[in-house]
Amino acid sequence: MDKIRNLSNKIRNLSLRKTILLYMTVSLICSFSLSAWISVLAFHTQMSIWRRYMDYDKYFELINAGGMEYMTGIVRPSSSEMTPHERHVNELCDFLETYSVFVLSMTGSCVTVFLFYRNKLKHPIAELELASQNIAQNNLCFHITYENEDEMGRLCREFEQMRAQLYENNIRLWRSLEEERALRAAISHDLRSPLSVLKGYHEMLTDYLPDETIDVKRAMEMLAECGKQLDRMDAFVETMRKLSSLEKRELLPNEITAEQLHADLLAECHILEKEAGRQITLQAAPTANVFRGDREIILEVTENLLSNALRHAKKEVTLTISVTRSECRICVTDDGNGFPDNTGDVTKAFYQQNARDSLKHAGMGMYISRLYCEKHGGRLLIGNQKQSGASVTAIFCRIA
């Protein structure tokens, strides 16, 4: 049984040229053998008919008179002497003796072509036609299953490789477009906070400077803070200009203390709470620990969390800073309605909780925050408080 199976596999995997040669050889052998057998059968059938009209007395007389030196044959009787049935059979035998080789050879050739097409071409051609239709319809989620080792098998495997490469290229292109879209949204999103601070200081200086209700020292402090925000925007734009995706942003380690973060965020909190009409409580436990991390990324994540909390808070948002040598934690809580049950969706790109959200923000804040936390070796923890309101904790791990 195994030998038969192995032989069948060898025949199935023969090249097209060897296969057609094998089919034609078998066909011709069978055709010639069958035609010879039919000719012999037709000859004997004719002889049996002719013997019925033979004059046996004259036949034996000729045999006895001629002896061994002569061969005596049976004479073909006249058609008029035969019955209609015998006449038709006799004519059929004449036809078979003359044309059986030609007829059977042509028939065998046609059968050979049919079998060759069915066994070697039909399946792979159907696979390739279906594959071409799917590719034309931009559907690449299919596979070519023809696996013979002949030329059609190699063609199908090459077509399958082409399909897989096209599928991979489409996935790569789709990811590239998504990364570019996310990068554009991230740039516009992260520029919003510094612009809000600059806008707030501009309004304050415009309102208070003309009537001199603000002293020069305070005005200079505001201008210095505006300079810091402009420097941040300039550094951020220059960094993003060199990026093709958010994941490729490099970390720039700095030594950071809780007091520094408190000072950096204090001025921004005043502007953001004035713009949102809600109160921000900033808490930073004093400590001598020095954390090493990317200051700009930590500030960007904190601003994103603050903006999100202020958008959903009713009256108050609390920002807590905790710094150790190995870890920096930024916890933002609000007194709003909290997150929905599917908190995993909150950190997806372009997440909108409802249709009205798209008019207020791009839905990138939590996504960027999670991405930057993970890039910093940490994570973003999302949950709800026991009473009411949301709680988000950004954890950053120390980098070298």
Short mmCIF file of C-alpha atoms in Angstrom, two decimals:
data_model
loop_
_atom_site.label_atom_id
_atom_site.label_comp_id
_atom_site.label_asym_id
_atom_site.label_seq_id
_atom_site.Cartn_x
_atom_site.Cartn_y
_atom_site.Cartn_z
CA MET A 1 0.00 0.00 0.00
CA ASP A 2 2.84 2.38 0.84
CA LYS A 3 4.54 1.59 -2.46
CA ILE A 4 1.37 2.43 -4.36
CA ARG A 5 1.03 5.67 -2.38
CA ASN A 6 4.65 6.62 -3.03
CA LEU A 7 4.26 5.87 -6.74
CA SER A 8 1.12 8.00 -6.86
CA ASN A 9 2.96 10.89 -5.18
CA LYS A 10 5.84 10.61 -7.64
CA ILE A 11 3.49 10.69 -10.61
CA ARG A 12 1.57 13.64 -9.13
CA ASN A 13 4.80 15.59 -8.63
CA LEU A 14 6.22 14.94 -12.09
CA SER A 15 6.92 17.98 -14.25
CA LEU A 16 4.34 18.95 -16.86
CA ARG A 17 6.59 17.77 -19.71
CA LYS A 18 7.23 14.37 -18.14
CA THR A 19 3.57 14.00 -17.22
CA ILE A 20 2.26 14.65 -20.73
CA LEU A 21 4.93 12.30 -22.13
CA LEU A 22 3.86 9.57 -19.66
CA TYR A 23 0.16 10.09 -20.42
CA MET A 24 0.74 9.97 -24.19
CA THR A 25 2.91 6.84 -23.96
CA VAL A 26 0.32 4.99 -21.89
CA SER A 27 -2.43 6.23 -24.19
CA LEU A 28 -0.68 5.05 -27.37
CA ILE A 29 0.18 1.65 -25.89
CA CYS A 30 -3.42 1.15 -24.77
CA SER A 31 -4.79 2.42 -28.10
CA PHE A 32 -2.57 0.18 -30.25
CA SER A 33 -3.19 -2.85 -28.05
CA LEU A 34 -6.92 -2.34 -28.07
CA SER A 35 -7.01 -1.67 -31.83
CA ALA A 36 -5.02 -4.86 -32.51
CA TRP A 37 -7.40 -6.87 -30.35
CA ILE A 38 -10.42 -5.29 -32.09
CA SER A 39 -8.92 -6.00 -35.53
CA VAL A 40 -8.36 -9.65 -34.66
CA LEU A 41 -11.86 -9.92 -33.25
CA ALA A 42 -13.34 -8.27 -36.34
CA PHE A 43 -11.35 -10.61 -38.63
CA HIS A 44 -12.59 -13.72 -36.84
CA THR A 45 -16.13 -12.37 -36.84
CA GLN A 46 -15.93 -11.89 -40.61
CA MET A 47 -14.52 -15.37 -41.09
CA SER A 48 -17.36 -16.88 -39.12
CA ILE A 49 -19.85 -15.10 -41.38
CA TRP A 50 -18.03 -16.03 -44.59
CA ARG A 51 -17.81 -19.70 -43.59
CA ARG A 52 -21.57 -19.92 -43.64
CA TYR A 53 -21.54 -19.27 -47.41
CA MET A 54 -18.50 -21.44 -48.24
CA ASP A 55 -18.73 -24.54 -50.57
CA TYR A 56 -17.06 -27.09 -48.32
CA ASP A 57 -16.89 -29.80 -51.03
CA LYS A 58 -14.97 -27.52 -53.38
CA TYR A 59 -12.87 -26.23 -50.46
CA PHE A 60 -11.69 -29.72 -49.44
CA GLU A 61 -11.20 -30.67 -53.09
CA LEU A 62 -8.84 -27.73 -53.56
CA ILE A 63 -6.98 -28.60 -50.40
CA ASN A 64 -6.53 -32.21 -51.48
CA ALA A 65 -5.49 -31.21 -55.00
CA GLY A 66 -3.03 -28.51 -53.95
CA GLY A 67 -1.40 -30.35 -51.11
CA MET A 68 1.05 -28.48 -48.92
CA GLU A 69 2.32 -26.23 -51.72
CA TYR A 70 -0.85 -24.09 -51.83
CA MET A 71 -2.74 -22.04 -49.24
CA THR A 72 -6.46 -22.11 -49.50
CA GLY A 73 -8.47 -19.11 -48.28
CA ILE A 74 -12.10 -18.42 -47.75
CA VAL A 75 -13.71 -16.37 -50.51
CA ARG A 76 -15.66 -13.25 -49.48
CA PRO A 77 -19.29 -13.89 -50.34
CA SER A 78 -21.36 -11.39 -52.26
CA SER A 79 -23.34 -8.86 -50.18
CA SER A 80 -26.51 -9.93 -51.90
CA GLU A 81 -26.07 -13.43 -50.53
CA MET A 82 -25.92 -12.24 -46.90
CA THR A 83 -28.80 -11.37 -44.68
CA PRO A 84 -29.16 -7.66 -43.81
CA HIS A 85 -27.82 -8.25 -40.31
CA GLU A 86 -24.79 -10.19 -41.54
CA ARG A 87 -24.16 -7.55 -44.17
CA HIS A 88 -24.08 -4.75 -41.54
CA VAL A 89 -21.83 -6.79 -39.25
CA ASN A 90 -19.50 -7.53 -42.15
CA GLU A 91 -19.25 -3.83 -43.09
CA LEU A 92 -18.63 -2.92 -39.44
CA CYS A 93 -15.79 -5.42 -39.28
CA ASP A 94 -14.30 -3.90 -42.44
CA PHE A 95 -14.43 -0.46 -40.81
CA LEU A 96 -12.88 -1.67 -37.55
CA GLU A 97 -10.06 -3.49 -39.30
CA THR A 98 -9.23 -0.39 -41.33
CA TYR A 99 -9.82 2.56 -38.96
CA SER A 100 -9.70 1.18 -35.42
CA VAL A 101 -6.08 2.31 -34.95
CA PHE A 102 -6.88 5.87 -36.06
CA VAL A 103 -10.13 6.14 -34.07
CA LEU A 104 -8.67 4.70 -30.88
CA SER A 105 -5.51 6.83 -31.17
CA MET A 106 -7.56 10.01 -31.50
CA THR A 107 -9.87 8.95 -28.68
CA GLY A 108 -6.90 8.09 -26.47
CA SER A 109 -5.27 11.46 -27.25
CA CYS A 110 -8.46 13.32 -26.30
CA VAL A 111 -8.77 11.34 -23.07
CA THR A 112 -5.09 12.04 -22.36
CA VAL A 113 -5.55 15.78 -22.81
CA PHE A 114 -8.64 15.72 -20.60
CA LEU A 115 -6.89 13.77 -17.83
CA PHE A 116 -3.78 15.95 -18.08
CA TYR A 117 -5.86 19.11 -17.71
CA ARG A 118 -7.94 17.68 -14.87
CA ASN A 119 -5.00 16.27 -12.89
CA LYS A 120 -2.31 18.88 -13.56
CA LEU A 121 -3.88 22.18 -14.61
CA LYS A 122 -7.48 22.54 -13.47
CA HIS A 123 -6.85 22.93 -9.72
CA PRO A 124 -3.89 25.35 -9.89
CA ILE A 125 -5.54 27.46 -12.61
CA ALA A 126 -8.69 27.73 -10.47
CA GLU A 127 -6.56 28.70 -7.46
CA LEU A 128 -4.72 31.37 -9.44
CA GLU A 129 -7.94 32.76 -10.95
CA LEU A 130 -9.52 33.03 -7.51
CA ALA A 131 -6.35 34.61 -6.11
CA SER A 132 -6.31 37.18 -8.93
CA GLN A 133 -9.94 38.08 -8.24
CA ASN A 134 -9.27 38.49 -4.53
CA ILE A 135 -6.24 40.69 -5.16
CA ALA A 136 -8.23 42.79 -7.63
CA GLN A 137 -10.81 43.32 -4.87
CA ASN A 138 -8.03 44.22 -2.40
CA ASN A 139 -8.76 41.11 -0.35
CA LEU A 140 -5.49 39.52 0.74
CA CYS A 141 -6.82 37.29 3.53
CA PHE A 142 -6.64 34.02 1.61
CA HIS A 143 -4.14 31.26 0.92
CA ILE A 144 -3.25 29.20 -2.17
CA THR A 145 -3.38 25.53 -1.17
CA TYR A 146 -1.94 23.83 -4.28
CA GLU A 147 1.33 22.21 -3.09
CA ASN A 148 2.51 19.86 -5.87
CA GLU A 149 6.19 19.93 -6.80
CA ASP A 150 5.63 20.57 -10.51
CA GLU A 151 5.83 23.86 -12.42
CA MET A 152 2.27 24.84 -11.46
CA GLY A 153 3.08 24.13 -7.83
CA ARG A 154 6.10 26.43 -7.98
CA LEU A 155 4.00 29.10 -9.71
CA CYS A 156 1.34 28.85 -6.99
CA ARG A 157 3.97 29.11 -4.24
CA GLU A 158 5.46 32.19 -5.86
CA PHE A 159 1.97 33.67 -6.15
CA GLU A 160 1.39 32.90 -2.48
CA GLN A 161 4.66 34.62 -1.57
CA MET A 162 3.58 37.64 -3.60
CA ARG A 163 0.21 37.68 -1.79
CA ALA A 164 1.90 37.43 1.60
CA GLN A 165 4.29 40.25 0.69
CA LEU A 166 1.41 42.43 -0.51
CA TYR A 167 -0.45 41.70 2.73
CA GLU A 168 2.62 42.61 4.79
CA ASN A 169 3.15 45.79 2.78
CA ASN A 170 -0.49 46.78 3.30
CA ILE A 171 -0.18 46.18 7.04
CA ARG A 172 3.06 48.18 7.13
CA LEU A 173 1.48 51.00 5.14
CA TRP A 174 -1.60 51.01 7.36
CA ARG A 175 0.58 51.16 10.47
CA SER A 176 2.63 53.95 8.95
CA LEU A 177 -0.50 55.96 8.21
CA GLU A 178 -1.84 55.33 11.71
CA GLU A 179 1.49 56.34 13.26
CA GLU A 180 1.57 59.49 11.17
CA ARG A 181 -1.99 60.31 12.15
CA ALA A 182 -1.21 59.70 15.82
CA LEU A 183 1.95 61.79 15.57
CA ARG A 184 0.08 64.76 14.10
CA ALA A 185 -2.60 64.46 16.76
CA ALA A 186 0.07 64.19 19.48
CA ILE A 187 1.85 67.30 18.28
CA SER A 188 -1.34 69.35 18.25
CA HIS A 189 -2.41 67.88 21.59
CA ASP A 190 0.87 68.48 23.41
CA LEU A 191 1.16 72.02 22.09
CA ARG A 192 -2.26 72.85 23.51
CA SER A 193 -1.13 73.07 27.15
CA PRO A 194 1.81 75.46 26.62
CA LEU A 195 -0.39 77.56 24.36
CA SER A 196 -3.06 77.68 27.06
CA VAL A 197 -0.48 78.90 29.56
CA LEU A 198 0.78 81.54 27.15
CA LYS A 199 -2.78 82.60 26.41
CA GLY A 200 -3.52 82.91 30.13
CA TYR A 201 -0.46 85.06 30.82
CA HIS A 202 -1.24 87.17 27.77
CA GLU A 203 -4.76 87.85 29.04
CA MET A 204 -3.49 88.67 32.53
CA LEU A 205 -0.83 91.07 31.24
CA THR A 206 -3.34 92.66 28.85
CA ASP A 207 -5.86 93.18 31.67
CA TYR A 208 -3.52 94.30 34.46
CA LEU A 209 -0.62 96.18 32.82
CA PRO A 210 -2.59 99.16 31.40
CA ASP A 211 -4.02 100.17 34.79
CA GLU A 212 -0.81 99.15 36.64
CA THR A 213 -2.64 96.74 38.96
CA ILE A 214 0.26 94.34 38.63
CA ASP A 215 3.80 95.18 39.69
CA VAL A 216 6.83 94.93 37.44
CA LYS A 217 8.26 91.97 39.39
CA ARG A 218 5.13 89.89 38.89
CA ALA A 219 4.99 90.88 35.22
CA MET A 220 8.60 89.83 34.74
CA GLU A 221 7.85 86.49 36.41
CA MET A 222 5.00 85.95 33.96
CA LEU A 223 7.24 86.84 31.03
CA ALA A 224 9.91 84.46 32.33
CA GLU A 225 7.33 81.70 32.55
CA CYS A 226 6.20 82.53 29.01
CA GLY A 227 9.83 82.17 27.93
CA LYS A 228 9.99 78.73 29.53
CA GLN A 229 6.84 77.65 27.70
CA LEU A 230 8.22 78.96 24.41
CA ASP A 231 11.45 77.04 24.99
CA ARG A 232 9.43 73.89 25.71
CA MET A 233 7.41 74.35 22.55
CA ASP A 234 10.54 74.94 20.50
CA ALA A 235 12.26 71.82 21.90
CA PHE A 236 9.10 69.76 21.43
CA VAL A 237 8.60 70.85 17.83
CA GLU A 238 12.25 70.17 17.03
CA THR A 239 11.99 66.69 18.57
CA MET A 240 8.78 65.85 16.74
CA ARG A 241 10.21 67.13 13.45
CA LYS A 242 12.76 64.32 13.51
CA LEU A 243 10.25 61.60 14.38
CA SER A 244 8.21 59.35 12.15
CA SER A 245 6.21 57.90 15.08
CA LEU A 246 5.71 58.47 18.80
CA GLU A 247 7.38 55.15 19.66
CA LYS A 248 10.70 56.40 18.24
CA ARG A 249 10.98 59.40 20.53
CA GLU A 250 14.20 59.13 22.53
CA LEU A 251 14.35 59.72 26.27
CA LEU A 252 16.55 62.57 27.52
CA PRO A 253 17.42 61.84 31.17
CA ASN A 254 17.61 64.68 33.71
CA GLU A 255 17.89 64.80 37.48
CA ILE A 256 14.45 65.61 38.88
CA THR A 257 13.22 66.39 42.40
CA ALA A 258 9.70 66.73 43.77
CA GLU A 259 10.31 70.43 44.45
CA GLN A 260 11.29 71.05 40.82
CA LEU A 261 8.19 69.32 39.51
CA HIS A 262 6.07 71.27 42.00
CA ALA A 263 7.56 74.56 40.80
CA ASP A 264 7.21 73.65 37.12
CA LEU A 265 3.56 72.67 37.50
CA LEU A 266 2.44 75.37 39.91
CA ALA A 267 2.25 78.18 37.37
CA GLU A 268 0.55 75.97 34.81
CA CYS A 269 -2.02 74.84 37.38
CA HIS A 270 -3.01 78.46 38.05
CA ILE A 271 -3.58 79.10 34.34
CA LEU A 272 -5.38 75.78 33.71
CA GLU A 273 -7.74 76.12 36.68
CA LYS A 274 -8.59 79.67 35.64
CA GLU A 275 -9.34 78.55 32.10
CA ALA A 276 -11.41 75.52 33.21
CA GLY A 277 -13.15 77.26 36.11
CA ARG A 278 -12.19 74.49 38.55
CA GLN A 279 -9.76 74.29 41.45
CA ILE A 280 -6.50 72.34 41.29
CA THR A 281 -4.88 71.17 44.51
CA LEU A 282 -1.17 70.46 44.03
CA GLN A 283 0.53 68.20 46.58
CA ALA A 284 4.18 67.19 46.64
CA ALA A 285 5.69 65.44 49.66
CA PRO A 286 9.09 67.02 50.45
CA THR A 287 11.95 64.60 49.98
CA ALA A 288 15.66 64.64 49.25
CA ASN A 289 15.37 61.83 46.71
CA VAL A 290 16.59 62.62 43.20
CA PHE A 291 14.91 60.84 40.31
CA ARG A 292 16.50 60.46 36.89
CA GLY A 293 14.11 60.67 33.96
CA ASP A 294 12.92 62.69 30.99
CA ARG A 295 11.52 65.90 32.48
CA GLU A 296 9.67 66.98 29.33
CA ILE A 297 7.85 63.66 28.98
CA ILE A 298 6.83 63.69 32.66
CA LEU A 299 5.48 67.24 32.30
CA GLU A 300 3.63 66.37 29.09
CA VAL A 301 1.98 63.34 30.69
CA THR A 302 1.02 65.38 33.76
CA GLU A 303 -0.50 68.13 31.61
CA ASN A 304 -2.47 65.53 29.62
CA LEU A 305 -3.85 63.99 32.81
CA LEU A 306 -4.71 67.42 34.22
CA SER A 307 -6.51 68.46 31.02
CA ASN A 308 -8.53 65.25 31.03
CA ALA A 309 -9.41 65.58 34.72
CA LEU A 310 -10.42 69.25 34.39
CA ARG A 311 -12.71 68.36 31.50
CA HIS A 312 -14.66 65.85 33.62
CA ALA A 313 -14.35 67.30 37.13
CA LYS A 314 -17.25 69.06 38.81
CA LYS A 315 -15.32 71.38 41.13
CA GLU A 316 -11.89 70.08 42.11
CA VAL A 317 -8.88 68.19 40.78
CA THR A 318 -6.05 66.92 42.99
CA LEU A 319 -2.52 66.43 41.68
CA THR A 320 -0.14 64.44 43.89
CA ILE A 321 3.59 64.14 43.16
CA SER A 322 5.65 61.34 44.72
CA VAL A 323 9.35 60.98 43.94
CA THR A 324 11.79 58.29 45.05
CA ARG A 325 15.20 57.43 43.67
CA SER A 326 13.83 54.61 41.52
CA GLU A 327 10.32 55.83 40.72
CA CYS A 328 8.25 58.93 40.07
CA ARG A 329 4.47 58.81 40.53
CA ILE A 330 2.00 61.42 39.32
CA CYS A 331 -1.54 60.82 40.60
CA VAL A 332 -4.45 62.91 39.33
CA THR A 333 -7.94 62.56 40.81
CA ASP A 334 -11.17 64.45 40.18
CA ASP A 335 -14.68 64.61 41.60
CA GLY A 336 -16.45 63.82 38.34
CA ASN A 337 -18.45 60.75 37.30
CA GLY A 338 -15.41 58.53 36.80
CA PHE A 339 -14.46 56.25 33.94
CA PRO A 340 -16.86 53.86 32.22
CA ASP A 341 -16.58 50.12 32.84
CA ASN A 342 -14.41 49.50 29.78
CA THR A 343 -11.39 51.38 31.13
CA GLY A 344 -9.12 49.54 28.67
CA ASP A 345 -10.58 51.58 25.79
CA VAL A 346 -9.72 54.89 27.45
CA THR A 347 -6.03 54.63 26.53
CA LYS A 348 -6.66 53.83 22.87
CA ALA A 349 -5.80 56.39 20.21
CA PHE A 350 -8.62 58.80 19.25
CA TYR A 351 -10.89 57.47 22.00
CA GLN A 352 -14.13 59.44 22.36
CA GLN A 353 -16.54 58.64 25.16
CA ASN A 354 -19.37 60.27 23.26
CA ALA A 355 -19.94 62.23 20.08
CA ARG A 356 -19.63 65.62 21.82
CA ASP A 357 -16.07 64.81 22.95
CA SER A 358 -14.78 65.06 19.38
CA LEU A 359 -15.68 68.77 19.40
CA LYS A 360 -13.52 69.39 22.47
CA HIS A 361 -10.46 67.16 22.10
CA ALA A 362 -8.83 64.65 19.74
CA GLY A 363 -8.94 61.71 22.15
CA MET A 364 -5.14 61.36 22.28
CA GLY A 365 -4.28 62.48 25.83
CA MET A 366 -4.63 59.16 27.63
CA TYR A 367 -3.12 57.26 24.70
CA ILE A 368 -0.02 59.48 24.64
CA SER A 369 0.26 59.28 28.43
CA ARG A 370 0.16 55.48 28.42
CA LEU A 371 2.67 55.34 25.57
CA TYR A 372 5.13 57.67 27.29
CA CYS A 373 4.79 55.88 30.64
CA GLU A 374 5.56 52.52 29.02
CA LYS A 375 8.45 54.04 27.07
CA HIS A 376 9.79 55.33 30.41
CA GLY A 377 9.64 51.78 31.80
CA GLY A 378 6.48 52.44 33.82
CA ARG A 379 2.75 52.15 33.29
CA LEU A 380 -0.50 54.09 33.49
CA LEU A 381 -3.02 52.97 36.14
CA ILE A 382 -6.65 53.91 35.54
CA GLY A 383 -9.52 53.46 37.93
CA ASN A 384 -12.31 55.11 39.92
CA GLN A 385 -12.37 56.32 43.50
CA LYS A 386 -14.61 54.68 46.06
CA GLN A 387 -16.85 57.72 46.47
CA SER A 388 -16.90 59.33 43.03
CA GLY A 389 -14.53 60.54 40.40
CA ALA A 390 -11.67 59.12 38.40
CA SER A 391 -8.13 58.37 39.48
CA VAL A 392 -5.16 58.10 37.11
CA THR A 393 -1.61 57.34 38.22
CA ALA A 394 1.35 57.72 35.88
CA ILE A 395 4.39 55.71 36.99
CA PHE A 396 7.86 56.46 35.58
CA CYS A 397 10.87 54.26 36.28
CA ARG A 398 14.42 55.53 36.62
CA ILE A 399 16.52 55.55 33.45
CA ALA A 400 20.28 55.61 33.12
#
